[in-house]
Amino acid sequence: MDKTDPFAPTIPAPTAMRPLLGLTVLVIEDSRFACEAMRLLCLRSGARIRRADSLRSARRHLQVYRPSVVIVDIGLPDGNGMDLIRELTSCDPRVDVVLGTSGDPDSEAQAMSAGADGFLAKPITSLALFQQEVLSNLPQDRQPTGLRELPDDSISPDPMAFQDDMEHIAGVLDDQSDGTTLDYVAQFLGGVARSAHDVGLEKAAAALAAKRASGQPAVQEATDLSGLIRQRLTQKLAI
């Protein structure tokens, strides 16, 4: 955009309290719970947020809009987020900041190798860490001026977003339960469970992932996980 254009929209300058003011963040995330956390972090930081829940949706969005920051979940329902990170970091003009995110700590090295500027490990609850990861990769002219006190706030997503995730993944399992689907279910639920501090669900997702990785049948693990999902949905009905 030509900054000398008198009709160009004015981009608000960042401030110490809202250091991401004027930025648009595209979050590519299939979990409602994780996306709600991102929404709260952006809101508290002054940034606008847009959401895509798949690679296909993200690419449609990027044909129309050019966000300032793109945060890419590594495990998505229609592919690997690494592919999109490579696309975003090799195109010209380039998005200012591209960050990977995952609940799998091994994904950080992969995201950085794919070209990401930084990485956000799930669960993402610290406002200070979120702001610092974005700001440290922004051009100097988009940085807030003066001293900035780091906030010590943590955000807590609405529990109803967790229930939305349970309904989503229950529908995925009802529609299909082949190997590829089970791999996605294990990855999705592992990340959601870590974000929601649901230890039982996290362990069951890890057991399914381990059995799938070993090449052995995972019928019992899938059944156990389905039972836990039904329990979580029953808890919602009881509220």
PDB file of C-alpha atoms in Angstrom:
ATOM      1  CA  MET A   1       0.000   0.000   0.000  1.00  0.00           C
ATOM      2  CA  ASP A   2       1.310   3.465  -0.929  1.00  0.00           C
ATOM      3  CA  LYS A   3       1.739   5.344   2.340  1.00  0.00           C
ATOM      4  CA  THR A   4       1.656   8.665   0.436  1.00  0.00           C
ATOM      5  CA  ASP A   5      -1.855   8.001  -0.853  1.00  0.00           C
ATOM      6  CA  PRO A   6      -4.119  10.579   0.883  1.00  0.00           C
ATOM      7  CA  PHE A   7      -7.063   8.180   0.596  1.00  0.00           C
ATOM      8  CA  ALA A   8      -5.237   5.224   2.147  1.00  0.00           C
ATOM      9  CA  PRO A   9      -6.757   4.095   5.455  1.00  0.00           C
ATOM     10  CA  THR A  10      -4.888   5.222   8.552  1.00  0.00           C
ATOM     11  CA  ILE A  11      -3.279   2.350  10.455  1.00  0.00           C
ATOM     12  CA  PRO A  12      -3.426   3.014  14.210  1.00  0.00           C
ATOM     13  CA  ALA A  13      -0.053   3.132  15.925  1.00  0.00           C
ATOM     14  CA  PRO A  14       0.714   0.506  18.580  1.00  0.00           C
ATOM     15  CA  THR A  15       0.797   1.595  22.186  1.00  0.00           C
ATOM     16  CA  ALA A  16       2.433   0.259  25.339  1.00  0.00           C
ATOM     17  CA  MET A  17      -0.883  -1.167  26.538  1.00  0.00           C
ATOM     18  CA  ARG A  18      -1.975  -2.462  23.122  1.00  0.00           C
ATOM     19  CA  PRO A  19       1.295  -3.289  21.360  1.00  0.00           C
ATOM     20  CA  LEU A  20      -0.325  -5.159  18.443  1.00  0.00           C
ATOM     21  CA  LEU A  21      -2.753  -2.360  17.537  1.00  0.00           C
ATOM     22  CA  GLY A  22      -3.131  -2.057  13.774  1.00  0.00           C
ATOM     23  CA  LEU A  23      -2.185  -5.675  13.071  1.00  0.00           C
ATOM     24  CA  THR A  24      -4.429  -8.328  11.551  1.00  0.00           C
ATOM     25  CA  VAL A  25      -3.674 -11.864  12.714  1.00  0.00           C
ATOM     26  CA  LEU A  26      -4.820 -14.836  10.660  1.00  0.00           C
ATOM     27  CA  VAL A  27      -5.076 -17.899  12.907  1.00  0.00           C
ATOM     28  CA  ILE A  28      -5.208 -21.211  11.054  1.00  0.00           C
ATOM     29  CA  GLU A  29      -6.506 -23.526  13.745  1.00  0.00           C
ATOM     30  CA  ASP A  30      -9.098 -26.308  13.730  1.00  0.00           C
ATOM     31  CA  SER A  31      -9.675 -26.312  17.505  1.00  0.00           C
ATOM     32  CA  ARG A  32     -12.348 -23.910  18.743  1.00  0.00           C
ATOM     33  CA  PHE A  33     -10.803 -23.992  22.222  1.00  0.00           C
ATOM     34  CA  ALA A  34      -7.328 -23.044  20.970  1.00  0.00           C
ATOM     35  CA  CYS A  35      -8.784 -20.418  18.642  1.00  0.00           C
ATOM     36  CA  GLU A  36     -10.759 -18.871  21.500  1.00  0.00           C
ATOM     37  CA  ALA A  37      -7.487 -18.518  23.414  1.00  0.00           C
ATOM     38  CA  MET A  38      -5.965 -16.769  20.383  1.00  0.00           C
ATOM     39  CA  ARG A  39      -8.991 -14.494  20.102  1.00  0.00           C
ATOM     40  CA  LEU A  40      -8.610 -13.374  23.712  1.00  0.00           C
ATOM     41  CA  LEU A  41      -4.855 -12.848  23.308  1.00  0.00           C
ATOM     42  CA  CYS A  42      -5.375 -10.730  20.193  1.00  0.00           C
ATOM     43  CA  LEU A  43      -8.208  -8.772  21.787  1.00  0.00           C
ATOM     44  CA  ARG A  44      -6.104  -7.925  24.841  1.00  0.00           C
ATOM     45  CA  SER A  45      -3.193  -6.929  22.590  1.00  0.00           C
ATOM     46  CA  GLY A  46      -5.160  -4.690  20.208  1.00  0.00           C
ATOM     47  CA  ALA A  47      -4.938  -6.913  17.110  1.00  0.00           C
ATOM     48  CA  ARG A  48      -7.769  -7.917  14.789  1.00  0.00           C
ATOM     49  CA  ILE A  49      -8.195 -11.645  14.265  1.00  0.00           C
ATOM     50  CA  ARG A  50      -9.398 -13.758  11.370  1.00  0.00           C
ATOM     51  CA  ARG A  51      -9.755 -17.529  11.536  1.00  0.00           C
ATOM     52  CA  ALA A  52      -9.400 -20.397   9.109  1.00  0.00           C
ATOM     53  CA  ASP A  53      -9.940 -23.993  10.217  1.00  0.00           C
ATOM     54  CA  SER A  54      -8.154 -25.766   7.362  1.00  0.00           C
ATOM     55  CA  LEU A  55      -5.469 -25.305   4.715  1.00  0.00           C
ATOM     56  CA  ARG A  56      -8.136 -24.902   2.046  1.00  0.00           C
ATOM     57  CA  SER A  57      -9.921 -22.176   4.006  1.00  0.00           C
ATOM     58  CA  ALA A  58      -6.615 -20.426   4.745  1.00  0.00           C
ATOM     59  CA  ARG A  59      -5.603 -20.346   1.086  1.00  0.00           C
ATOM     60  CA  ARG A  60      -9.001 -18.914   0.096  1.00  0.00           C
ATOM     61  CA  HIS A  61      -8.566 -16.225   2.733  1.00  0.00           C
ATOM     62  CA  LEU A  62      -5.042 -15.369   1.595  1.00  0.00           C
ATOM     63  CA  GLN A  63      -6.268 -14.820  -1.964  1.00  0.00           C
ATOM     64  CA  VAL A  64      -8.394 -11.930  -0.688  1.00  0.00           C
ATOM     65  CA  TYR A  65      -6.629 -10.541   2.395  1.00  0.00           C
ATOM     66  CA  ARG A  66      -3.015  -9.949   3.373  1.00  0.00           C
ATOM     67  CA  PRO A  67      -2.700 -10.289   7.152  1.00  0.00           C
ATOM     68  CA  SER A  68       0.222  -8.869   9.121  1.00  0.00           C
ATOM     69  CA  VAL A  69       0.725 -12.071  11.114  1.00  0.00           C
ATOM     70  CA  VAL A  70      -0.158 -15.679  10.284  1.00  0.00           C
ATOM     71  CA  ILE A  71      -0.219 -18.339  13.004  1.00  0.00           C
ATOM     72  CA  VAL A  72      -0.328 -21.852  11.553  1.00  0.00           C
ATOM     73  CA  ASP A  73      -1.319 -24.949  13.512  1.00  0.00           C
ATOM     74  CA  ILE A  74       0.864 -27.835  12.373  1.00  0.00           C
ATOM     75  CA  GLY A  75      -1.833 -30.541  12.436  1.00  0.00           C
ATOM     76  CA  LEU A  76      -4.837 -29.628  10.284  1.00  0.00           C
ATOM     77  CA  PRO A  77      -7.700 -31.777   8.987  1.00  0.00           C
ATOM     78  CA  ASP A  78      -6.668 -31.513   5.329  1.00  0.00           C
ATOM     79  CA  GLY A  79      -2.888 -31.573   5.579  1.00  0.00           C
ATOM     80  CA  ASN A  80       0.268 -30.470   7.341  1.00  0.00           C
ATOM     81  CA  GLY A  81       0.691 -26.844   8.343  1.00  0.00           C
ATOM     82  CA  MET A  82       4.385 -27.064   7.411  1.00  0.00           C
ATOM     83  CA  ASP A  83       3.390 -26.909   3.744  1.00  0.00           C
ATOM     84  CA  LEU A  84       1.609 -23.585   4.253  1.00  0.00           C
ATOM     85  CA  ILE A  85       4.524 -22.191   6.286  1.00  0.00           C
ATOM     86  CA  ARG A  86       6.843 -22.953   3.349  1.00  0.00           C
ATOM     87  CA  GLU A  87       4.446 -21.259   0.926  1.00  0.00           C
ATOM     88  CA  LEU A  88       4.052 -18.151   3.082  1.00  0.00           C
ATOM     89  CA  THR A  89       7.751 -17.677   3.741  1.00  0.00           C
ATOM     90  CA  SER A  90       8.787 -18.107   0.112  1.00  0.00           C
ATOM     91  CA  CYS A  91       6.236 -15.809  -1.531  1.00  0.00           C
ATOM     92  CA  ASP A  92       6.850 -12.160  -2.437  1.00  0.00           C
ATOM     93  CA  PRO A  93       5.658  -9.906  -0.905  1.00  0.00           C
ATOM     94  CA  ARG A  94       6.031 -11.868   2.279  1.00  0.00           C
ATOM     95  CA  VAL A  95       3.754 -11.759   5.312  1.00  0.00           C
ATOM     96  CA  ASP A  96       5.544  -9.847   8.088  1.00  0.00           C
ATOM     97  CA  VAL A  97       5.391 -12.653  10.662  1.00  0.00           C
ATOM     98  CA  VAL A  98       4.721 -16.383  10.242  1.00  0.00           C
ATOM     99  CA  LEU A  99       4.493 -18.445  13.431  1.00  0.00           C
ATOM    100  CA  GLY A 100       3.944 -22.164  13.864  1.00  0.00           C
ATOM    101  CA  THR A 101       1.963 -23.575  16.760  1.00  0.00           C
ATOM    102  CA  SER A 102       1.399 -27.069  18.155  1.00  0.00           C
ATOM    103  CA  GLY A 103       0.994 -29.029  21.347  1.00  0.00           C
ATOM    104  CA  ASP A 104       3.767 -31.353  20.158  1.00  0.00           C
ATOM    105  CA  PRO A 105       7.160 -29.991  21.308  1.00  0.00           C
ATOM    106  CA  ASP A 106       8.889 -31.826  18.453  1.00  0.00           C
ATOM    107  CA  SER A 107       7.029 -29.610  15.979  1.00  0.00           C
ATOM    108  CA  GLU A 108       9.018 -26.484  16.854  1.00  0.00           C
ATOM    109  CA  ALA A 109      12.196 -27.599  15.090  1.00  0.00           C
ATOM    110  CA  GLN A 110      10.150 -28.702  12.063  1.00  0.00           C
ATOM    111  CA  ALA A 111       8.307 -25.373  11.886  1.00  0.00           C
ATOM    112  CA  MET A 112      11.533 -23.386  12.105  1.00  0.00           C
ATOM    113  CA  SER A 113      13.121 -25.601   9.447  1.00  0.00           C
ATOM    114  CA  ALA A 114      10.127 -24.907   7.188  1.00  0.00           C
ATOM    115  CA  GLY A 115      10.852 -21.172   7.501  1.00  0.00           C
ATOM    116  CA  ALA A 116       8.671 -20.009  10.393  1.00  0.00           C
ATOM    117  CA  ASP A 117       9.831 -16.868  12.201  1.00  0.00           C
ATOM    118  CA  GLY A 118       8.872 -18.289  15.582  1.00  0.00           C
ATOM    119  CA  PHE A 119       6.804 -20.859  17.424  1.00  0.00           C
ATOM    120  CA  LEU A 120       4.025 -20.830  20.022  1.00  0.00           C
ATOM    121  CA  ALA A 121       3.774 -23.982  22.128  1.00  0.00           C
ATOM    122  CA  LYS A 122       0.273 -24.967  23.234  1.00  0.00           C
ATOM    123  CA  PRO A 123      -1.359 -24.263  25.546  1.00  0.00           C
ATOM    124  CA  ILE A 124      -0.965 -20.569  24.769  1.00  0.00           C
ATOM    125  CA  THR A 125      -2.202 -18.675  27.819  1.00  0.00           C
ATOM    126  CA  SER A 126       0.485 -16.086  28.635  1.00  0.00           C
ATOM    127  CA  LEU A 127      -0.275 -12.634  27.238  1.00  0.00           C
ATOM    128  CA  ALA A 128       3.360 -11.554  27.648  1.00  0.00           C
ATOM    129  CA  LEU A 129       4.767 -14.560  25.773  1.00  0.00           C
ATOM    130  CA  PHE A 130       2.249 -14.172  22.955  1.00  0.00           C
ATOM    131  CA  GLN A 131       2.986 -10.473  22.511  1.00  0.00           C
ATOM    132  CA  GLN A 132       6.747 -10.970  22.705  1.00  0.00           C
ATOM    133  CA  GLU A 133       6.774 -13.740  20.081  1.00  0.00           C
ATOM    134  CA  VAL A 134       4.897 -11.502  17.638  1.00  0.00           C
ATOM    135  CA  LEU A 135       6.756  -8.261  18.436  1.00  0.00           C
ATOM    136  CA  SER A 136      10.215  -9.808  18.280  1.00  0.00           C
ATOM    137  CA  ASN A 137       9.601 -10.687  14.632  1.00  0.00           C
ATOM    138  CA  LEU A 138       7.912  -7.472  13.464  1.00  0.00           C
ATOM    139  CA  PRO A 139       9.664  -4.759  11.443  1.00  0.00           C
ATOM    140  CA  GLN A 140      10.931  -1.865  13.551  1.00  0.00           C
ATOM    141  CA  ASP A 141       8.307   0.561  12.228  1.00  0.00           C
ATOM    142  CA  ARG A 142       5.530  -1.637  13.630  1.00  0.00           C
ATOM    143  CA  GLN A 143       6.980  -1.738  17.140  1.00  0.00           C
ATOM    144  CA  PRO A 144       5.469   0.300  19.994  1.00  0.00           C
ATOM    145  CA  THR A 145       7.681   3.183  21.092  1.00  0.00           C
ATOM    146  CA  GLY A 146       8.967   3.788  24.607  1.00  0.00           C
ATOM    147  CA  LEU A 147       9.122   1.470  27.558  1.00  0.00           C
ATOM    148  CA  ARG A 148       6.575  -1.327  27.818  1.00  0.00           C
ATOM    149  CA  GLU A 149       5.714  -3.220  30.957  1.00  0.00           C
ATOM    150  CA  LEU A 150       5.249  -6.910  30.253  1.00  0.00           C
ATOM    151  CA  PRO A 151       1.777  -8.076  31.345  1.00  0.00           C
ATOM    152  CA  ASP A 152       1.618 -11.061  33.680  1.00  0.00           C
ATOM    153  CA  ASP A 153      -1.956 -11.921  32.691  1.00  0.00           C
ATOM    154  CA  SER A 154      -3.083 -15.386  31.663  1.00  0.00           C
ATOM    155  CA  ILE A 155      -6.189 -15.998  29.605  1.00  0.00           C
ATOM    156  CA  SER A 156      -8.812 -18.713  30.100  1.00  0.00           C
ATOM    157  CA  PRO A 157     -10.907 -19.731  27.078  1.00  0.00           C
ATOM    158  CA  ASP A 158     -14.640 -20.340  27.457  1.00  0.00           C
ATOM    159  CA  PRO A 159     -15.226 -24.024  28.422  1.00  0.00           C
ATOM    160  CA  MET A 160     -18.027 -24.131  25.846  1.00  0.00           C
ATOM    161  CA  ALA A 161     -15.336 -23.930  23.144  1.00  0.00           C
ATOM    162  CA  PHE A 162     -13.921 -27.184  24.536  1.00  0.00           C
ATOM    163  CA  GLN A 163     -17.348 -28.773  24.207  1.00  0.00           C
ATOM    164  CA  ASP A 164     -17.529 -27.553  20.605  1.00  0.00           C
ATOM    165  CA  ASP A 165     -14.273 -29.428  19.969  1.00  0.00           C
ATOM    166  CA  MET A 166     -15.725 -32.588  21.490  1.00  0.00           C
ATOM    167  CA  GLU A 167     -18.764 -32.357  19.214  1.00  0.00           C
ATOM    168  CA  HIS A 168     -16.534 -31.763  16.196  1.00  0.00           C
ATOM    169  CA  ILE A 169     -14.272 -34.746  16.801  1.00  0.00           C
ATOM    170  CA  ALA A 170     -17.204 -37.023  17.702  1.00  0.00           C
ATOM    171  CA  GLY A 171     -18.642 -36.189  14.289  1.00  0.00           C
ATOM    172  CA  VAL A 172     -15.312 -36.983  12.622  1.00  0.00           C
ATOM    173  CA  LEU A 173     -15.242 -40.417  14.281  1.00  0.00           C
ATOM    174  CA  ASP A 174     -18.872 -41.098  13.384  1.00  0.00           C
ATOM    175  CA  ASP A 175     -18.242 -40.290   9.717  1.00  0.00           C
ATOM    176  CA  GLN A 176     -15.071 -42.345   9.306  1.00  0.00           C
ATOM    177  CA  SER A 177     -12.579 -44.299  11.426  1.00  0.00           C
ATOM    178  CA  ASP A 178      -9.810 -45.314   9.026  1.00  0.00           C
ATOM    179  CA  GLY A 179      -6.118 -44.955   9.841  1.00  0.00           C
ATOM    180  CA  THR A 180      -5.732 -41.420   8.534  1.00  0.00           C
ATOM    181  CA  THR A 181      -8.773 -40.305  10.510  1.00  0.00           C
ATOM    182  CA  LEU A 182      -7.451 -41.896  13.720  1.00  0.00           C
ATOM    183  CA  ASP A 183      -4.101 -40.145  13.279  1.00  0.00           C
ATOM    184  CA  TYR A 184      -5.905 -36.820  12.989  1.00  0.00           C
ATOM    185  CA  VAL A 185      -8.153 -37.595  15.981  1.00  0.00           C
ATOM    186  CA  ALA A 186      -5.151 -38.441  18.178  1.00  0.00           C
ATOM    187  CA  GLN A 187      -3.288 -35.291  17.159  1.00  0.00           C
ATOM    188  CA  PHE A 188      -6.338 -33.030  17.529  1.00  0.00           C
ATOM    189  CA  LEU A 189      -7.421 -34.378  20.913  1.00  0.00           C
ATOM    190  CA  GLY A 190      -3.866 -34.377  22.262  1.00  0.00           C
ATOM    191  CA  GLY A 191      -3.574 -30.656  21.622  1.00  0.00           C
ATOM    192  CA  VAL A 192      -7.047 -29.832  22.916  1.00  0.00           C
ATOM    193  CA  ALA A 193      -6.542 -31.932  26.057  1.00  0.00           C
ATOM    194  CA  ARG A 194      -3.235 -30.219  26.868  1.00  0.00           C
ATOM    195  CA  SER A 195      -4.818 -26.804  26.399  1.00  0.00           C
ATOM    196  CA  ALA A 196      -7.767 -27.763  28.621  1.00  0.00           C
ATOM    197  CA  HIS A 197      -5.557 -29.580  31.187  1.00  0.00           C
ATOM    198  CA  ASP A 198      -7.638 -32.729  30.697  1.00  0.00           C
ATOM    199  CA  VAL A 199      -5.106 -35.361  31.776  1.00  0.00           C
ATOM    200  CA  GLY A 200      -7.302 -38.398  31.128  1.00  0.00           C
ATOM    201  CA  LEU A 201      -8.127 -37.318  27.592  1.00  0.00           C
ATOM    202  CA  GLU A 202      -4.494 -36.443  26.892  1.00  0.00           C
ATOM    203  CA  LYS A 203      -3.304 -39.884  28.009  1.00  0.00           C
ATOM    204  CA  ALA A 204      -5.929 -41.649  25.888  1.00  0.00           C
ATOM    205  CA  ALA A 205      -4.970 -39.564  22.831  1.00  0.00           C
ATOM    206  CA  ALA A 206      -1.277 -40.364  23.420  1.00  0.00           C
ATOM    207  CA  ALA A 207      -2.084 -44.092  23.703  1.00  0.00           C
ATOM    208  CA  LEU A 208      -3.911 -44.001  20.375  1.00  0.00           C
ATOM    209  CA  ALA A 209      -1.050 -42.086  18.723  1.00  0.00           C
ATOM    210  CA  ALA A 210       1.529 -44.546  20.075  1.00  0.00           C
ATOM    211  CA  LYS A 211      -0.403 -47.589  18.890  1.00  0.00           C
ATOM    212  CA  ARG A 212      -0.876 -46.040  15.443  1.00  0.00           C
ATOM    213  CA  ALA A 213       2.837 -45.191  15.234  1.00  0.00           C
ATOM    214  CA  SER A 214       3.745 -48.793  16.082  1.00  0.00           C
ATOM    215  CA  GLY A 215       1.660 -50.102  13.181  1.00  0.00           C
ATOM    216  CA  GLN A 216      -0.492 -52.251  15.463  1.00  0.00           C
ATOM    217  CA  PRO A 217      -4.309 -52.343  15.486  1.00  0.00           C
ATOM    218  CA  ALA A 218      -5.704 -49.547  17.659  1.00  0.00           C
ATOM    219  CA  VAL A 219      -9.301 -50.709  18.046  1.00  0.00           C
ATOM    220  CA  GLN A 220      -9.273 -50.681  21.857  1.00  0.00           C
ATOM    221  CA  GLU A 221      -7.540 -47.295  22.061  1.00  0.00           C
ATOM    222  CA  ALA A 222     -10.025 -45.767  19.625  1.00  0.00           C
ATOM    223  CA  THR A 223     -12.913 -47.248  21.603  1.00  0.00           C
ATOM    224  CA  ASP A 224     -11.533 -45.895  24.877  1.00  0.00           C
ATOM    225  CA  LEU A 225     -11.111 -42.450  23.366  1.00  0.00           C
ATOM    226  CA  SER A 226     -14.639 -42.482  21.954  1.00  0.00           C
ATOM    227  CA  GLY A 227     -15.932 -43.308  25.421  1.00  0.00           C
ATOM    228  CA  LEU A 228     -14.122 -40.334  26.935  1.00  0.00           C
ATOM    229  CA  ILE A 229     -15.501 -38.039  24.245  1.00  0.00           C
ATOM    230  CA  ARG A 230     -19.032 -39.243  25.024  1.00  0.00           C
ATOM    231  CA  GLN A 231     -18.395 -38.589  28.727  1.00  0.00           C
ATOM    232  CA  ARG A 232     -17.315 -35.019  27.989  1.00  0.00           C
ATOM    233  CA  LEU A 233     -20.423 -34.460  25.877  1.00  0.00           C
ATOM    234  CA  THR A 234     -22.632 -35.935  28.610  1.00  0.00           C
ATOM    235  CA  GLN A 235     -21.069 -33.518  31.091  1.00  0.00           C
ATOM    236  CA  LYS A 236     -22.130 -30.656  28.824  1.00  0.00           C
ATOM    237  CA  LEU A 237     -25.721 -31.884  28.802  1.00  0.00           C
ATOM    238  CA  ALA A 238     -25.661 -32.093  32.593  1.00  0.00           C
ATOM    239  CA  ILE A 239     -24.674 -28.432  33.024  1.00  0.00           C
TER     240      ILE A 239
END
